[in-house]
Short mmCIF file of C-alpha atoms in Angstrom, two decimals:
data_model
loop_
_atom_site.label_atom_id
_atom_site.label_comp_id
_atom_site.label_asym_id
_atom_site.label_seq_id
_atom_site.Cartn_x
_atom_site.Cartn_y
_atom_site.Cartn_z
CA UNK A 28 31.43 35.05 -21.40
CA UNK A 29 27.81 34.46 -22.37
CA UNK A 30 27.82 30.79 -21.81
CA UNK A 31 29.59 31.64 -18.03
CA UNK A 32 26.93 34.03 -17.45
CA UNK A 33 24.31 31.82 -18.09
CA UNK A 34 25.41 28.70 -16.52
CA UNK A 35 26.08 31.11 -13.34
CA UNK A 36 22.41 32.22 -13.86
CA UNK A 37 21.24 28.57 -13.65
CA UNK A 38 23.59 27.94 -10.12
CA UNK A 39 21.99 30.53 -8.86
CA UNK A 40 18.28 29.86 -9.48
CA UNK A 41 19.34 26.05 -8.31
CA UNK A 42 20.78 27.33 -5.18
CA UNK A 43 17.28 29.06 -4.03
CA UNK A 44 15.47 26.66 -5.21
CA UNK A 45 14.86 24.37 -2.14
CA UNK A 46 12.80 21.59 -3.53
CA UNK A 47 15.04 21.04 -6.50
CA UNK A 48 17.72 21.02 -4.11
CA UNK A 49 15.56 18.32 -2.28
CA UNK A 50 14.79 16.48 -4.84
CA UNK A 51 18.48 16.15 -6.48
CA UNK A 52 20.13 15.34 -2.85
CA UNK A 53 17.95 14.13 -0.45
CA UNK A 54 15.25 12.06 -2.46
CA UNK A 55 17.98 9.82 -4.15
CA UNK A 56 19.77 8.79 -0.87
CA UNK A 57 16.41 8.67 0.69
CA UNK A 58 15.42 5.98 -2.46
CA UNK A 59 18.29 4.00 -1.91
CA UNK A 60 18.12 3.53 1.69
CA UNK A 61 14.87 1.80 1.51
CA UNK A 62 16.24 0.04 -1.58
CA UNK A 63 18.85 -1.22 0.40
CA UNK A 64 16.61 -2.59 3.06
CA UNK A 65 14.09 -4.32 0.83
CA UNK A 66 17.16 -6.17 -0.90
CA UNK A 67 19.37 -6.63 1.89
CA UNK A 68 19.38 -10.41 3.47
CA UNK A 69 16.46 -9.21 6.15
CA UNK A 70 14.84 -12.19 7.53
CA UNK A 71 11.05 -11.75 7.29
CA UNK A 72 9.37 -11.72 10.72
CA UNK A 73 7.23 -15.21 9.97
CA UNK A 74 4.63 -15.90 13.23
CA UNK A 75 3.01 -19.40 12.56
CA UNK A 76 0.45 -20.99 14.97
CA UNK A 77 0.70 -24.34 16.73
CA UNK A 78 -2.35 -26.18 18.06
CA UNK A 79 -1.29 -29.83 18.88
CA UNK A 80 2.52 -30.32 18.38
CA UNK A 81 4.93 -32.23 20.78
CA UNK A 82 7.18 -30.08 23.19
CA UNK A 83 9.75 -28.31 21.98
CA UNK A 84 8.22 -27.59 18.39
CA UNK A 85 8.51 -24.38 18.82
CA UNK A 86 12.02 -24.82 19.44
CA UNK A 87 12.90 -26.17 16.37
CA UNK A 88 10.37 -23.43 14.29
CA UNK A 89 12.91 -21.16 15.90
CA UNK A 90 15.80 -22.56 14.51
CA UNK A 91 14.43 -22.07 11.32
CA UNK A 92 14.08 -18.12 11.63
CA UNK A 93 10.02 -18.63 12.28
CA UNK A 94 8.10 -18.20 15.53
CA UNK A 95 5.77 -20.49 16.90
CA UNK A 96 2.74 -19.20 19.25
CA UNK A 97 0.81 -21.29 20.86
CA UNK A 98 -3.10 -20.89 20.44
CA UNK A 99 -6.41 -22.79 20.61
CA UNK A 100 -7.86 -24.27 17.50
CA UNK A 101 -10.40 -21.18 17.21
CA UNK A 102 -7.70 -18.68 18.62
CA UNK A 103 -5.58 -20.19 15.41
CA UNK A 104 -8.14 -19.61 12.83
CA UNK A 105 -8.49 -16.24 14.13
CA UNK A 106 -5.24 -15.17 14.00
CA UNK A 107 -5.10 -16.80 10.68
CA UNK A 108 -8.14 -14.62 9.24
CA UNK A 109 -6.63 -10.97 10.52
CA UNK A 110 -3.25 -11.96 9.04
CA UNK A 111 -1.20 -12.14 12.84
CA UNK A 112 0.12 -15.66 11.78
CA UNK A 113 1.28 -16.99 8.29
CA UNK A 114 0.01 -20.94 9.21
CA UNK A 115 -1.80 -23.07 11.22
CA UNK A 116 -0.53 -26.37 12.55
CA UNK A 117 -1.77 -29.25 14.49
CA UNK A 118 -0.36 -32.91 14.85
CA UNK A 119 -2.72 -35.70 16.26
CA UNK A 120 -3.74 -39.28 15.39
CA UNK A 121 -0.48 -39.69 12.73
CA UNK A 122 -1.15 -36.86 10.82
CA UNK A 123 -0.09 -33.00 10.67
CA UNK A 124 -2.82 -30.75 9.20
CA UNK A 125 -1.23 -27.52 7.58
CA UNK A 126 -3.32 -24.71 6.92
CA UNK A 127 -1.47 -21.64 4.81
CA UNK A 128 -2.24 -17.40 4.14
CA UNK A 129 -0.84 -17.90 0.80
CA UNK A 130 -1.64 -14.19 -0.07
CA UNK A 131 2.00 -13.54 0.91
CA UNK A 132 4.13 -16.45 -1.05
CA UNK A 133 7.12 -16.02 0.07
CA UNK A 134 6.28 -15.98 3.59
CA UNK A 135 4.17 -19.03 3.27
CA UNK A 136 7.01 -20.61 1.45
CA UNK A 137 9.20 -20.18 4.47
CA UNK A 138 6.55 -21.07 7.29
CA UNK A 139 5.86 -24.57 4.83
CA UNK A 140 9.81 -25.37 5.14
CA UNK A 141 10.31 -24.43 8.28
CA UNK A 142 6.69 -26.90 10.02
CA UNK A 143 8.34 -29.70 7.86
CA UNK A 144 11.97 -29.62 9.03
CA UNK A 145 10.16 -28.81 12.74
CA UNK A 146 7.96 -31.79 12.37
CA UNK A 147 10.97 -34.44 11.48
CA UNK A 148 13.04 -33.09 14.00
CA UNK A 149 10.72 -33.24 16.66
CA UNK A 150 9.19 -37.10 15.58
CA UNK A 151 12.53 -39.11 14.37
CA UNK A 152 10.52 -42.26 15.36
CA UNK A 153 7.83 -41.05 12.53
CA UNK A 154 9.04 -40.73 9.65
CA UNK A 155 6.11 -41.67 7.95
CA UNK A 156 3.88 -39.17 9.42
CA UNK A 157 2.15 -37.29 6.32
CA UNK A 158 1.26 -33.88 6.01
CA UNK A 159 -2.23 -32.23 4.88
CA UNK A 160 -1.33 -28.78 3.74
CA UNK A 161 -5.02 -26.49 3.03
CA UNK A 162 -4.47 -22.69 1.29
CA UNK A 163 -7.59 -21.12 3.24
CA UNK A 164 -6.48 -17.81 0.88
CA UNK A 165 -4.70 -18.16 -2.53
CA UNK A 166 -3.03 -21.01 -3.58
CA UNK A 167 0.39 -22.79 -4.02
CA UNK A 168 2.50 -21.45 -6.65
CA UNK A 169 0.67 -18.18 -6.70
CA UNK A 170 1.49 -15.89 -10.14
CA UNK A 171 3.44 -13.27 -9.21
CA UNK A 172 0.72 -11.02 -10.89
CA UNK A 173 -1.87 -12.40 -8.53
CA UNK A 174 0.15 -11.59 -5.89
CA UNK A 175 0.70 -8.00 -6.64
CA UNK A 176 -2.04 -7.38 -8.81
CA UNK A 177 -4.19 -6.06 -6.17
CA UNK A 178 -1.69 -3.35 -4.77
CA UNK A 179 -0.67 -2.32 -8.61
CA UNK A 180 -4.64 -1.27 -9.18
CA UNK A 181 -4.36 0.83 -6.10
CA UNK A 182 -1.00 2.14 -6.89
CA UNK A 183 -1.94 2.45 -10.69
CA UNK A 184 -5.34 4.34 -9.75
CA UNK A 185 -3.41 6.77 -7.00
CA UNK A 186 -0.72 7.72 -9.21
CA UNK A 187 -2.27 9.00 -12.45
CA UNK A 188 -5.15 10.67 -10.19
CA UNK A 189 -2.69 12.27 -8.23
CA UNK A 190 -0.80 13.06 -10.94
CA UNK A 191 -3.51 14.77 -13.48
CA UNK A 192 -5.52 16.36 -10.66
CA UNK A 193 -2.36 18.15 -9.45
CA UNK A 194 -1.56 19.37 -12.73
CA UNK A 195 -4.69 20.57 -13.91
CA UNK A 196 -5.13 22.51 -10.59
CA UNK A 197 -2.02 24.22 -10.98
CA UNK A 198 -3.05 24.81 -14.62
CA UNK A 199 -6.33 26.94 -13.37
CA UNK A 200 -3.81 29.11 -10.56
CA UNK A 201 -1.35 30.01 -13.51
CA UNK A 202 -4.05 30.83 -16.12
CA UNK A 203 -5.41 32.67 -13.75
CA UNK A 204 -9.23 31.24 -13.67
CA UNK A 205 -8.68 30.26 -10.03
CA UNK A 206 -8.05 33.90 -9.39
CA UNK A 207 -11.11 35.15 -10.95
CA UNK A 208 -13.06 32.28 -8.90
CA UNK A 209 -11.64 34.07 -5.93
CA UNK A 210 -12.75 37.41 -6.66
CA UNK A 211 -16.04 36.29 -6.20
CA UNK A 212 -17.69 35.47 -3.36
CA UNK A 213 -17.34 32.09 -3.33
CA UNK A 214 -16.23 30.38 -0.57
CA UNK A 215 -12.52 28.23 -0.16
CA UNK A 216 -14.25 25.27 0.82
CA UNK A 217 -16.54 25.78 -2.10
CA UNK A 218 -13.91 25.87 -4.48
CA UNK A 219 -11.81 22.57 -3.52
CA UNK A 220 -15.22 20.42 -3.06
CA UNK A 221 -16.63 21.89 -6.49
CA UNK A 222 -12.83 20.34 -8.07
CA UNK A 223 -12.81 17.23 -5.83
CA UNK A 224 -16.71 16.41 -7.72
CA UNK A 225 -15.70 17.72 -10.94
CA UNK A 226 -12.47 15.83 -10.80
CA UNK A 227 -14.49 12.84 -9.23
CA UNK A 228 -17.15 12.00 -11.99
CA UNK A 229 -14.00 11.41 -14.20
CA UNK A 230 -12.22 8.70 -11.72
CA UNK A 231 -15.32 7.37 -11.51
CA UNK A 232 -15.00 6.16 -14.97
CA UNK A 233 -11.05 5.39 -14.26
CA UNK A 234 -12.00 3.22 -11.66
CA UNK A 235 -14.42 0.98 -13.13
CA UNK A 236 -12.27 0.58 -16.55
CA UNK A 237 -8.78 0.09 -14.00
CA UNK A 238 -10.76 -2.61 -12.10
CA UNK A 239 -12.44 -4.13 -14.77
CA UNK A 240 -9.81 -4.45 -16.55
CA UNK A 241 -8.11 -6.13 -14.31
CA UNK A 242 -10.21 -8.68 -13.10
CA UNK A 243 -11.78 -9.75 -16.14
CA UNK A 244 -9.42 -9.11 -18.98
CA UNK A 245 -6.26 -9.95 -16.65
CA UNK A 246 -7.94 -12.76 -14.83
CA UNK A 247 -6.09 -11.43 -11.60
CA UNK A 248 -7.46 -14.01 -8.30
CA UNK A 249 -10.41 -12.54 -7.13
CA UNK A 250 -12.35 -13.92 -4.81
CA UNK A 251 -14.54 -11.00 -3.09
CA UNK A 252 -17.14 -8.50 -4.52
CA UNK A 253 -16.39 -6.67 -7.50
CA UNK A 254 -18.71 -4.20 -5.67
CA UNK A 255 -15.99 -3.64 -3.16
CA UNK A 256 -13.42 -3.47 -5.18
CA UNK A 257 -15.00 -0.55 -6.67
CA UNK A 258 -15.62 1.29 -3.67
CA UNK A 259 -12.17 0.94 -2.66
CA UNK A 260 -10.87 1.93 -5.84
CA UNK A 261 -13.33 5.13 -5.82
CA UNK A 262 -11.98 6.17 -2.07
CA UNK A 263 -8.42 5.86 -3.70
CA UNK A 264 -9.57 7.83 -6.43
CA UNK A 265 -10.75 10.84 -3.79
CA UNK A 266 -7.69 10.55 -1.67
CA UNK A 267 -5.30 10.54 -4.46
CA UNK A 268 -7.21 13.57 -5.79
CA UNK A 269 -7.35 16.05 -2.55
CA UNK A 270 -3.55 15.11 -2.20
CA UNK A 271 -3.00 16.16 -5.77
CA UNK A 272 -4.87 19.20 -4.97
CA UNK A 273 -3.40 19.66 -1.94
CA UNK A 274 0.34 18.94 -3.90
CA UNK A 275 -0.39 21.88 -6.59
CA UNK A 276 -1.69 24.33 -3.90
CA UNK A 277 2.32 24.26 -2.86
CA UNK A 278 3.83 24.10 -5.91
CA UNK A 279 4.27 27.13 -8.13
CA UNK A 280 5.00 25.69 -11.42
CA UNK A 281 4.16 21.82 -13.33
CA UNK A 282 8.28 21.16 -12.61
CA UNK A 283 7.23 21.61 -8.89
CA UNK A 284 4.54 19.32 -9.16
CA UNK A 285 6.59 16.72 -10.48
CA UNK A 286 8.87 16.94 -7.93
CA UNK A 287 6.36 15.35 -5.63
CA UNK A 288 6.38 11.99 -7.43
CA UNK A 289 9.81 10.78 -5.96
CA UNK A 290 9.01 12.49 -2.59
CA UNK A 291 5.22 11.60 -1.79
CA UNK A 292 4.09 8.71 -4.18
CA UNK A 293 7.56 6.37 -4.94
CA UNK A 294 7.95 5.68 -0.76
CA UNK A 295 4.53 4.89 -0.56
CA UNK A 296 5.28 1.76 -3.22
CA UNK A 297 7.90 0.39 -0.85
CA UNK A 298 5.84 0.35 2.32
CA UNK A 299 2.42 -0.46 0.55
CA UNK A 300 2.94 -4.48 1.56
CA UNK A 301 4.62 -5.58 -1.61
CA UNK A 302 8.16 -5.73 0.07
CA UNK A 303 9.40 -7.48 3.17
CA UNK A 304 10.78 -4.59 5.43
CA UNK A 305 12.83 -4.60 8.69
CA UNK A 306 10.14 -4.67 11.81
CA UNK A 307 11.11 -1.15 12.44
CA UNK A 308 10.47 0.43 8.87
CA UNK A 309 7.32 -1.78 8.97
CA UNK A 310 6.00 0.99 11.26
CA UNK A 311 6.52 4.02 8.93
CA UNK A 312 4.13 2.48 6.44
CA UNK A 313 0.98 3.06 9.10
CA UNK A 314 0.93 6.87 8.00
CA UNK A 315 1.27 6.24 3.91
CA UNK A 316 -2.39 6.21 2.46
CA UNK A 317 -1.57 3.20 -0.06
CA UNK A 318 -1.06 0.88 2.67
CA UNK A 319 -4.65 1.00 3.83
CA UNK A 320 -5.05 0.51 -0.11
CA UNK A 321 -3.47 -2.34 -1.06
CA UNK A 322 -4.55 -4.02 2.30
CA UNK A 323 -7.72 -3.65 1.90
CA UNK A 324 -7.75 -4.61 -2.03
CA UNK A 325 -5.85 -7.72 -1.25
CA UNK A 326 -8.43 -8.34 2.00
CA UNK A 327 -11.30 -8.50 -0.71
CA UNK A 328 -9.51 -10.14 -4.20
CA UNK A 329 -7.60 -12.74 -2.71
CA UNK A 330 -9.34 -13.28 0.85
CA UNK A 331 -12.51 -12.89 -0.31
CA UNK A 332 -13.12 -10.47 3.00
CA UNK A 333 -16.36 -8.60 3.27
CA UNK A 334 -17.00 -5.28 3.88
CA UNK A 335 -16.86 -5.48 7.85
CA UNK A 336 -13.32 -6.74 7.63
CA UNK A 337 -12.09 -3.73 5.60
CA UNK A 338 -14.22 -0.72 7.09
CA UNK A 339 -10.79 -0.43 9.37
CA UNK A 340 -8.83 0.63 6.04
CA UNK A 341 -11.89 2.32 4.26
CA UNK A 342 -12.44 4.55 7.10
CA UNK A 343 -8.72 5.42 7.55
CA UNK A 344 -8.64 6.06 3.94
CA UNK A 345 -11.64 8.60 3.91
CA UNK A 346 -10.58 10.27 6.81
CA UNK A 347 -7.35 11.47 5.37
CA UNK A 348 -9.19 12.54 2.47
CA UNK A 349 -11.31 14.55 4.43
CA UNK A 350 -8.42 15.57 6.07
CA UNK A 351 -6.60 17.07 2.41
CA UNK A 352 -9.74 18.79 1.92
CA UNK A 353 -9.52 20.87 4.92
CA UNK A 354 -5.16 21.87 4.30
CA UNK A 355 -6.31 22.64 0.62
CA UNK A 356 -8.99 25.23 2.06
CA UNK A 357 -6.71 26.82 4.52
CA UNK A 358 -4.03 26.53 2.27
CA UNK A 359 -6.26 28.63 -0.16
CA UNK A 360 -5.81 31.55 2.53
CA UNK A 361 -2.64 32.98 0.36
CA UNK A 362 -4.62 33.84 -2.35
CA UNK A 363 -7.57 35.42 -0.41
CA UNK A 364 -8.90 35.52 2.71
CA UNK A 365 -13.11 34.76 2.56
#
């Protein structure tokens, strides 16, 4: 009788418990759908550029699952630079001149096969004709490491801030110091920026030893400023810690708080740039902080981009922070209105 009264005791605190429920039903089917998508047979959308080629190249690129766009030879370059094509080509005086984004392997893998089988089945009367093939970023047979080494500092930096901020927030609502801050008359906004720079002299220090780490222990590619890297790395910091904040201001207990991990920071893996997703998904990964993140950490270690090319990310990135800071204060309205 005692053990059926207590297991009924558990069903029922299950039952009106909504985010367990949430996280035991929906966030597992949730997980494997995009699972399923990144390991399905989804042809990558490859866009490759073609300067000088003989008519119907393109043709033949799309037989090969890649799409060939026309463009100038500073149109190319270009596109190149801001990542709208994976290639360059151009065929004159009995030679093709290849130039690669090898930041994304596997799509420059495809793009290489698919200009070579293009090139001998448009010229059957050349079979000779050679091919010059330049990396303008990273290189052939780029480590795997150096490939994802740039979003796994970002993702590395996000979670454990998100993670340790939330947590020790919550900790100061159940002891019950947050409730003695209230009583006086501080202000809400007071309170979250006072955390967000008491939290933030301590990611400082993560950031520095994550990144430095990294590029000079690891030897991960990196071609940019280390000075960059660090500001990026210090805006992940902040935005990782107001969404912590912002995480433990709805949560009523550390199991809560957990239950965030699968539901806010595991998606943002899978549309952070590391997999190959269906056009469609592609989209959802515009509103998920880490893309910004890893886009502009790869921009700067393995393009070598400056800070102009990145500001687009950066800004994105401190505007949602900004952005966490103002839910946590209004959010703070349930324990007392100031």
């Amino acid at each position: 009788m005692r053990v059926r009264a207590l297991a009924f005791r558990i069903l029922n605190q299950l039952r009106h418990d909504r985010r367990t429920l949430a996280l035991m039903l929906v966030a597992p089917v949730f997980l494997l759908t995009l699972v399923y998508f990144i390991l399905a047979d989804t042809v990558p959308v490859v866009n490759v550029a073609v300067i000088n080629a003989p008519a119907g190249f393109e043709d033949r690129l799309e037989e090969q699952n890649v799409r060939g766009l026309r463009y100038s030879e500073s149109e190319a370059r270009r596109a190149l630079e801001q990542g709208e094509v994976i290639a360059t080509i151009s065929i004159s005086g009995g030679k093709s001149t290849i130039e690669v984004d090898g930041s994304n392997p596997t799509k420059a893998k495809v793009a290489l096969a698919a200009l070579e089988q293009a090139k001998m089945s448009s010229m059957l009367s050349r079979p000779d004709l050679k091919s010059e093939v330049n990396y303008v970023y990273g290189q052939e047979d780029l480590p795997s490491f150096d490939n994802f080494g740039a979003t796994l500092i970002g993702f590395i930096i996000f979670f454990f801030v998100f993670l340790v901020s939330g947590i020790s927030f919550l900790q100061e609502r159940t002891s019950g110091t947050l409730e003695k801050l209230l009583s006086t008359p501080v202000r809400r906004w007071e309170i979250v920026v006072g955390y967000v720079l008491g939290f933030g002299l301590f990611t400082i220090l993560q950031s520095f030893l994550i990144s430095w780490y990294c590029v000079y222990v690891l030897k991960v590619m990196m071609i940019g400023s280390f000075a960059l890297i660090l500001l990026i790395t210090l805006l992940t910091a902040m935005i990782a810690l107001t969404l912590g904040i912002l995480a433990s201001t709805l949560a009523n207990n550390e199991f809560q708080m957990i239950q965030f991990i699968p539901l806010i920071i595991v998606p943002q893996v899978f549309f952070s740039g590391l997999f190959d997703l269906p056009a469609g998904m592609q989209v959802v990964g515009y509103a998920m902080p880490l893309y910004y993140i890893a886009d502009a950490l790869t921009a700067v270690m393995i393009k070598g981009s400056g800070f102009a090319v990145i500001a687009g990310d950066l800004g994105i990135i401190l505007a949602c922070s900004v952005l966490f800071i103002i839910l946590n204060t209004l959010l703070l309205k349930k324990y007392r209105r100031i």
